[in-house]
Structures are given as structure tokens and as C-alpha cells.
Amino acid sequence: MDNKSLSHTRWKCQYHIVFIPKYRKKVLYGKVREDVREIISILCKYKSVEIIAGAVCIDHVHLSVAIPPKLSVSDFMGYLKGKSTLMLYDRHPELQSKWDKAFWARGYYVETIGNITDAAVQKYINEQAEESRREDSSSTAL
């Protein structure tokens, strides 16, 4: 198993996230693309988020990440988009609009990534419940 662990928790929380620049502007190329890649990497390290895979396309970003369970996806995305905007404007002030401070669009797409099916989870839960019933009936027989 390639689960990670915290002090009392084993976890494997992987997500596929897609987000875009405001108005889906085609600005993520050249030096800006390199800087976005570097900034996202730095910010993920600060929050102990592992980047499994990623792609900075000309008008959107794809990330496959493992986010610790103590950090919600929503909190992480707020942090990532907010801080990356500030860092990007420091490096590329020409991208900043005097009327609108946001670089990224408001929303994002997220889906969980798993290697088991719903049926497998249901089967596991049913097996655990059955095992618990057997243990319970054997302990009352004593």
C-alpha cells in the first residue's frame, strides 16, 4: 500500500483538479508557464501536498495531487490560487489589471482519484459487518 500517514491516521486522498485564468485568457506560456509551475510546486511543498502529476496548459492547469486529510480541498485551493496570484504578480506585474486583482477564475473542477470501485467498498463494508456479527455472537455464547 502506498498510503501516507499522520500521527494517528493512514491516508490516501488523491484528487484531480483543474482551474483556469480569469476569462480563460491564454496567458500561460513561456516564462509565465515556467513561473506558474515553480510557484505551484513551492506552495504545495509548504502545505505538504504531493504533486503526482501536473500540466500547465496555455489556458488552464491540471493537477493530480495527494492532499492530507487535515486540509480540505476548498481551503487548499483558496490558498493555492490566492498565494500564486500574489507571487505571479510579483514576477509579472504586466499581468495585473488595475481594475481586477484576481488572476484565476473563481471556481475549479475537482474529482477524487481512487483505485477501487464502489462495489469493492460495499463488499468490504458488508464483510466487516458480517465479521463483527460473528464476533458478537461468539462472545455472547460464552
JSON list of C-alpha atoms in Angstrom, two decimals:
[
{"chain": "A", "resi": 1, "resn": "MET", "atom": "CA", "xyz": [0.00, 0.00, 0.00]},
{"chain": "A", "resi": 2, "resn": "ASP", "atom": "CA", "xyz": [1.28, 3.46, -0.81]},
{"chain": "A", "resi": 3, "resn": "ASN", "atom": "CA", "xyz": [-0.69, 5.18, 1.94]},
{"chain": "A", "resi": 4, "resn": "LYS", "atom": "CA", "xyz": [0.76, 8.14, 3.78]},
{"chain": "A", "resi": 5, "resn": "SER", "atom": "CA", "xyz": [0.43, 8.65, 7.50]},
{"chain": "A", "resi": 6, "resn": "LEU", "atom": "CA", "xyz": [-0.03, 11.32, 10.11]},
{"chain": "A", "resi": 7, "resn": "SER", "atom": "CA", "xyz": [0.48, 10.63, 13.81]},
{"chain": "A", "resi": 8, "resn": "HIS", "atom": "CA", "xyz": [-2.70, 8.51, 14.16]},
{"chain": "A", "resi": 9, "resn": "THR", "atom": "CA", "xyz": [-4.00, 8.29, 10.61]},
{"chain": "A", "resi": 10, "resn": "ARG", "atom": "CA", "xyz": [-3.18, 6.37, 7.46]},
{"chain": "A", "resi": 11, "resn": "TRP", "atom": "CA", "xyz": [-4.47, 8.03, 4.32]},
{"chain": "A", "resi": 12, "resn": "LYS", "atom": "CA", "xyz": [-4.59, 8.11, 0.55]},
{"chain": "A", "resi": 13, "resn": "CYS", "atom": "CA", "xyz": [-6.56, 11.17, -0.58]},
{"chain": "A", "resi": 14, "resn": "GLN", "atom": "CA", "xyz": [-5.86, 11.90, -4.24]},
{"chain": "A", "resi": 15, "resn": "TYR", "atom": "CA", "xyz": [-7.61, 14.48, -6.39]},
{"chain": "A", "resi": 16, "resn": "HIS", "atom": "CA", "xyz": [-7.62, 15.66, -10.00]},
{"chain": "A", "resi": 17, "resn": "ILE", "atom": "CA", "xyz": [-8.00, 19.46, -10.03]},
{"chain": "A", "resi": 18, "resn": "VAL", "atom": "CA", "xyz": [-8.43, 21.80, -13.00]},
{"chain": "A", "resi": 19, "resn": "PHE", "atom": "CA", "xyz": [-8.50, 25.60, -12.77]},
{"chain": "A", "resi": 20, "resn": "ILE", "atom": "CA", "xyz": [-8.27, 28.45, -15.28]},
{"chain": "A", "resi": 21, "resn": "PRO", "atom": "CA", "xyz": [-7.08, 32.06, -15.54]},
{"chain": "A", "resi": 22, "resn": "LYS", "atom": "CA", "xyz": [-9.83, 34.68, -15.37]},
{"chain": "A", "resi": 23, "resn": "TYR", "atom": "CA", "xyz": [-11.85, 34.79, -18.60]},
{"chain": "A", "resi": 24, "resn": "ARG", "atom": "CA", "xyz": [-9.85, 31.75, -19.72]},
{"chain": "A", "resi": 25, "resn": "LYS", "atom": "CA", "xyz": [-7.20, 34.07, -21.09]},
{"chain": "A", "resi": 26, "resn": "LYS", "atom": "CA", "xyz": [-4.43, 32.31, -22.99]},
{"chain": "A", "resi": 27, "resn": "VAL", "atom": "CA", "xyz": [-1.56, 33.67, -20.88]},
{"chain": "A", "resi": 28, "resn": "LEU", "atom": "CA", "xyz": [0.14, 30.53, -19.51]},
{"chain": "A", "resi": 29, "resn": "TYR", "atom": "CA", "xyz": [3.05, 30.22, -21.93]},
{"chain": "A", "resi": 30, "resn": "GLY", "atom": "CA", "xyz": [6.78, 30.95, -21.99]},
{"chain": "A", "resi": 31, "resn": "LYS", "atom": "CA", "xyz": [8.25, 32.39, -18.78]},
{"chain": "A", "resi": 32, "resn": "VAL", "atom": "CA", "xyz": [4.79, 32.68, -17.18]},
{"chain": "A", "resi": 33, "resn": "ARG", "atom": "CA", "xyz": [4.23, 28.93, -17.64]},
{"chain": "A", "resi": 34, "resn": "GLU", "atom": "CA", "xyz": [7.60, 28.14, -16.03]},
{"chain": "A", "resi": 35, "resn": "ASP", "atom": "CA", "xyz": [6.87, 30.50, -13.14]},
{"chain": "A", "resi": 36, "resn": "VAL", "atom": "CA", "xyz": [3.36, 29.08, -12.56]},
{"chain": "A", "resi": 37, "resn": "ARG", "atom": "CA", "xyz": [4.83, 25.57, -12.47]},
{"chain": "A", "resi": 38, "resn": "GLU", "atom": "CA", "xyz": [7.52, 26.64, -9.97]},
{"chain": "A", "resi": 39, "resn": "ILE", "atom": "CA", "xyz": [5.09, 28.63, -7.79]},
{"chain": "A", "resi": 40, "resn": "ILE", "atom": "CA", "xyz": [2.58, 25.77, -7.59]},
{"chain": "A", "resi": 41, "resn": "SER", "atom": "CA", "xyz": [5.38, 23.37, -6.66]},
{"chain": "A", "resi": 42, "resn": "ILE", "atom": "CA", "xyz": [6.62, 25.68, -3.88]},
{"chain": "A", "resi": 43, "resn": "LEU", "atom": "CA", "xyz": [3.14, 26.28, -2.45]},
{"chain": "A", "resi": 44, "resn": "CYS", "atom": "CA", "xyz": [2.31, 22.55, -2.48]},
{"chain": "A", "resi": 45, "resn": "LYS", "atom": "CA", "xyz": [5.50, 21.80, -0.55]},
{"chain": "A", "resi": 46, "resn": "TYR", "atom": "CA", "xyz": [4.54, 24.42, 2.08]},
{"chain": "A", "resi": 47, "resn": "LYS", "atom": "CA", "xyz": [1.26, 22.58, 2.72]},
{"chain": "A", "resi": 48, "resn": "SER", "atom": "CA", "xyz": [2.72, 19.03, 2.44]},
{"chain": "A", "resi": 49, "resn": "VAL", "atom": "CA", "xyz": [0.67, 18.37, -0.70]},
{"chain": "A", "resi": 50, "resn": "GLU", "atom": "CA", "xyz": [2.31, 15.88, -3.05]},
{"chain": "A", "resi": 51, "resn": "ILE", "atom": "CA", "xyz": [2.07, 16.62, -6.76]},
{"chain": "A", "resi": 52, "resn": "ILE", "atom": "CA", "xyz": [1.63, 13.28, -8.51]},
{"chain": "A", "resi": 53, "resn": "ALA", "atom": "CA", "xyz": [1.29, 14.80, -11.98]},
{"chain": "A", "resi": 54, "resn": "GLY", "atom": "CA", "xyz": [0.56, 18.18, -13.43]},
{"chain": "A", "resi": 55, "resn": "ALA", "atom": "CA", "xyz": [0.32, 20.18, -16.62]},
{"chain": "A", "resi": 56, "resn": "VAL", "atom": "CA", "xyz": [0.26, 23.91, -17.20]},
{"chain": "A", "resi": 57, "resn": "CYS", "atom": "CA", "xyz": [-1.59, 24.40, -20.48]},
{"chain": "A", "resi": 58, "resn": "ILE", "atom": "CA", "xyz": [-1.97, 27.73, -22.27]},
{"chain": "A", "resi": 59, "resn": "ASP", "atom": "CA", "xyz": [-5.39, 28.45, -20.70]},
{"chain": "A", "resi": 60, "resn": "HIS", "atom": "CA", "xyz": [-5.75, 26.00, -17.78]},
{"chain": "A", "resi": 61, "resn": "VAL", "atom": "CA", "xyz": [-3.85, 23.96, -15.19]},
{"chain": "A", "resi": 62, "resn": "HIS", "atom": "CA", "xyz": [-4.28, 20.24, -14.42]},
{"chain": "A", "resi": 63, "resn": "LEU", "atom": "CA", "xyz": [-3.04, 18.86, -11.10]},
{"chain": "A", "resi": 64, "resn": "SER", "atom": "CA", "xyz": [-3.12, 15.36, -9.69]},
{"chain": "A", "resi": 65, "resn": "VAL", "atom": "CA", "xyz": [-2.36, 15.80, -6.00]},
{"chain": "A", "resi": 66, "resn": "ALA", "atom": "CA", "xyz": [-2.42, 13.96, -2.69]},
{"chain": "A", "resi": 67, "resn": "ILE", "atom": "CA", "xyz": [-3.85, 16.33, -0.07]},
{"chain": "A", "resi": 68, "resn": "PRO", "atom": "CA", "xyz": [-3.55, 15.39, 3.63]},
{"chain": "A", "resi": 69, "resn": "PRO", "atom": "CA", "xyz": [-6.97, 14.81, 5.26]},
{"chain": "A", "resi": 70, "resn": "LYS", "atom": "CA", "xyz": [-6.34, 17.62, 7.77]},
{"chain": "A", "resi": 71, "resn": "LEU", "atom": "CA", "xyz": [-6.57, 20.08, 4.84]},
{"chain": "A", "resi": 72, "resn": "SER", "atom": "CA", "xyz": [-9.81, 20.45, 2.88]},
{"chain": "A", "resi": 73, "resn": "VAL", "atom": "CA", "xyz": [-9.67, 20.70, -0.91]},
{"chain": "A", "resi": 74, "resn": "SER", "atom": "CA", "xyz": [-11.52, 24.02, -0.71]},
{"chain": "A", "resi": 75, "resn": "ASP", "atom": "CA", "xyz": [-9.03, 25.51, 1.79]},
{"chain": "A", "resi": 76, "resn": "PHE", "atom": "CA", "xyz": [-6.10, 24.25, -0.26]},
{"chain": "A", "resi": 77, "resn": "MET", "atom": "CA", "xyz": [-7.45, 25.73, -3.50]},
{"chain": "A", "resi": 78, "resn": "GLY", "atom": "CA", "xyz": [-8.14, 29.09, -1.83]},
{"chain": "A", "resi": 79, "resn": "TYR", "atom": "CA", "xyz": [-4.58, 29.12, -0.54]},
{"chain": "A", "resi": 80, "resn": "LEU", "atom": "CA", "xyz": [-3.06, 27.95, -3.84]},
{"chain": "A", "resi": 81, "resn": "LYS", "atom": "CA", "xyz": [-4.92, 30.38, -6.08]},
{"chain": "A", "resi": 82, "resn": "GLY", "atom": "CA", "xyz": [-4.58, 33.33, -3.67]},
{"chain": "A", "resi": 83, "resn": "LYS", "atom": "CA", "xyz": [-0.87, 32.99, -2.94]},
{"chain": "A", "resi": 84, "resn": "SER", "atom": "CA", "xyz": [0.05, 32.03, -6.52]},
{"chain": "A", "resi": 85, "resn": "THR", "atom": "CA", "xyz": [-1.67, 35.19, -7.78]},
{"chain": "A", "resi": 86, "resn": "LEU", "atom": "CA", "xyz": [0.41, 37.38, -5.46]},
{"chain": "A", "resi": 87, "resn": "MET", "atom": "CA", "xyz": [3.65, 35.56, -6.35]},
{"chain": "A", "resi": 88, "resn": "LEU", "atom": "CA", "xyz": [2.86, 35.70, -10.07]},
{"chain": "A", "resi": 89, "resn": "TYR", "atom": "CA", "xyz": [2.12, 39.45, -9.95]},
{"chain": "A", "resi": 90, "resn": "ASP", "atom": "CA", "xyz": [5.46, 40.00, -8.16]},
{"chain": "A", "resi": 91, "resn": "ARG", "atom": "CA", "xyz": [7.24, 38.29, -11.07]},
{"chain": "A", "resi": 92, "resn": "HIS", "atom": "CA", "xyz": [4.99, 39.59, -13.88]},
{"chain": "A", "resi": 93, "resn": "PRO", "atom": "CA", "xyz": [3.40, 42.94, -12.93]},
{"chain": "A", "resi": 94, "resn": "GLU", "atom": "CA", "xyz": [2.20, 43.39, -16.54]},
{"chain": "A", "resi": 95, "resn": "LEU", "atom": "CA", "xyz": [-0.39, 40.63, -15.93]},
{"chain": "A", "resi": 96, "resn": "GLN", "atom": "CA", "xyz": [-2.11, 42.63, -13.19]},
{"chain": "A", "resi": 97, "resn": "SER", "atom": "CA", "xyz": [-5.16, 44.67, -14.14]},
{"chain": "A", "resi": 98, "resn": "LYS", "atom": "CA", "xyz": [-5.71, 47.93, -12.29]},
{"chain": "A", "resi": 99, "resn": "TRP", "atom": "CA", "xyz": [-9.46, 47.16, -12.05]},
{"chain": "A", "resi": 100, "resn": "ASP", "atom": "CA", "xyz": [-9.42, 43.47, -11.20]},
{"chain": "A", "resi": 101, "resn": "LYS", "atom": "CA", "xyz": [-6.96, 41.92, -8.73]},
{"chain": "A", "resi": 102, "resn": "ALA", "atom": "CA", "xyz": [-7.84, 38.28, -9.49]},
{"chain": "A", "resi": 103, "resn": "PHE", "atom": "CA", "xyz": [-5.66, 36.26, -11.87]},
{"chain": "A", "resi": 104, "resn": "TRP", "atom": "CA", "xyz": [-7.52, 32.94, -11.56]},
{"chain": "A", "resi": 105, "resn": "ALA", "atom": "CA", "xyz": [-11.23, 32.44, -12.25]},
{"chain": "A", "resi": 106, "resn": "ARG", "atom": "CA", "xyz": [-13.41, 31.89, -9.18]},
{"chain": "A", "resi": 107, "resn": "GLY", "atom": "CA", "xyz": [-14.15, 28.19, -9.47]},
{"chain": "A", "resi": 108, "resn": "TYR", "atom": "CA", "xyz": [-12.30, 24.96, -10.12]},
{"chain": "A", "resi": 109, "resn": "TYR", "atom": "CA", "xyz": [-13.06, 21.37, -11.04]},
{"chain": "A", "resi": 110, "resn": "VAL", "atom": "CA", "xyz": [-12.16, 18.57, -8.64]},
{"chain": "A", "resi": 111, "resn": "GLU", "atom": "CA", "xyz": [-12.69, 14.81, -8.65]},
{"chain": "A", "resi": 112, "resn": "THR", "atom": "CA", "xyz": [-11.40, 12.12, -6.37]},
{"chain": "A", "resi": 113, "resn": "ILE", "atom": "CA", "xyz": [-8.97, 9.57, -7.72]},
{"chain": "A", "resi": 114, "resn": "GLY", "atom": "CA", "xyz": [-9.24, 6.05, -6.41]},
{"chain": "A", "resi": 115, "resn": "ASN", "atom": "CA", "xyz": [-8.13, 2.60, -7.36]},
{"chain": "A", "resi": 116, "resn": "ILE", "atom": "CA", "xyz": [-11.17, 0.73, -6.05]},
{"chain": "A", "resi": 117, "resn": "THR", "atom": "CA", "xyz": [-14.79, 0.73, -7.16]},
{"chain": "A", "resi": 118, "resn": "ASP", "atom": "CA", "xyz": [-17.95, 1.46, -5.21]},
{"chain": "A", "resi": 119, "resn": "ALA", "atom": "CA", "xyz": [-18.76, -2.23, -5.40]},
{"chain": "A", "resi": 120, "resn": "ALA", "atom": "CA", "xyz": [-15.44, -3.13, -3.76]},
{"chain": "A", "resi": 121, "resn": "VAL", "atom": "CA", "xyz": [-16.07, -0.66, -0.92]},
{"chain": "A", "resi": 122, "resn": "GLN", "atom": "CA", "xyz": [-19.60, -2.03, -0.38]},
{"chain": "A", "resi": 123, "resn": "LYS", "atom": "CA", "xyz": [-18.26, -5.59, -0.37]},
{"chain": "A", "resi": 124, "resn": "TYR", "atom": "CA", "xyz": [-15.59, -4.66, 2.20]},
{"chain": "A", "resi": 125, "resn": "ILE", "atom": "CA", "xyz": [-18.14, -2.93, 4.45]},
{"chain": "A", "resi": 126, "resn": "ASN", "atom": "CA", "xyz": [-20.50, -5.91, 4.25]},
{"chain": "A", "resi": 127, "resn": "GLU", "atom": "CA", "xyz": [-17.66, -8.32, 5.05]},
{"chain": "A", "resi": 128, "resn": "GLN", "atom": "CA", "xyz": [-16.65, -6.21, 8.06]},
{"chain": "A", "resi": 129, "resn": "ALA", "atom": "CA", "xyz": [-20.26, -6.09, 9.29]},
{"chain": "A", "resi": 130, "resn": "GLU", "atom": "CA", "xyz": [-20.60, -9.86, 8.92]},
{"chain": "A", "resi": 131, "resn": "GLU", "atom": "CA", "xyz": [-17.31, -10.44, 10.76]},
{"chain": "A", "resi": 132, "resn": "SER", "atom": "CA", "xyz": [-18.46, -8.12, 13.54]},
{"chain": "A", "resi": 133, "resn": "ARG", "atom": "CA", "xyz": [-21.76, -10.03, 13.84]},
{"chain": "A", "resi": 134, "resn": "ARG", "atom": "CA", "xyz": [-19.87, -13.36, 14.06]},
{"chain": "A", "resi": 135, "resn": "GLU", "atom": "CA", "xyz": [-17.58, -12.00, 16.77]},
{"chain": "A", "resi": 136, "resn": "ASP", "atom": "CA", "xyz": [-20.55, -10.58, 18.65]},
{"chain": "A", "resi": 137, "resn": "SER", "atom": "CA", "xyz": [-22.47, -13.88, 18.56]},
{"chain": "A", "resi": 138, "resn": "SER", "atom": "CA", "xyz": [-19.42, -15.90, 19.63]},
{"chain": "A", "resi": 139, "resn": "SER", "atom": "CA", "xyz": [-18.73, -13.61, 22.60]},
{"chain": "A", "resi": 140, "resn": "THR", "atom": "CA", "xyz": [-22.35, -13.90, 23.86]},
{"chain": "A", "resi": 141, "resn": "ALA", "atom": "CA", "xyz": [-22.15, -17.71, 23.59]},
{"chain": "A", "resi": 142, "resn": "LEU", "atom": "CA", "xyz": [-19.58, -17.84, 26.40]}
]
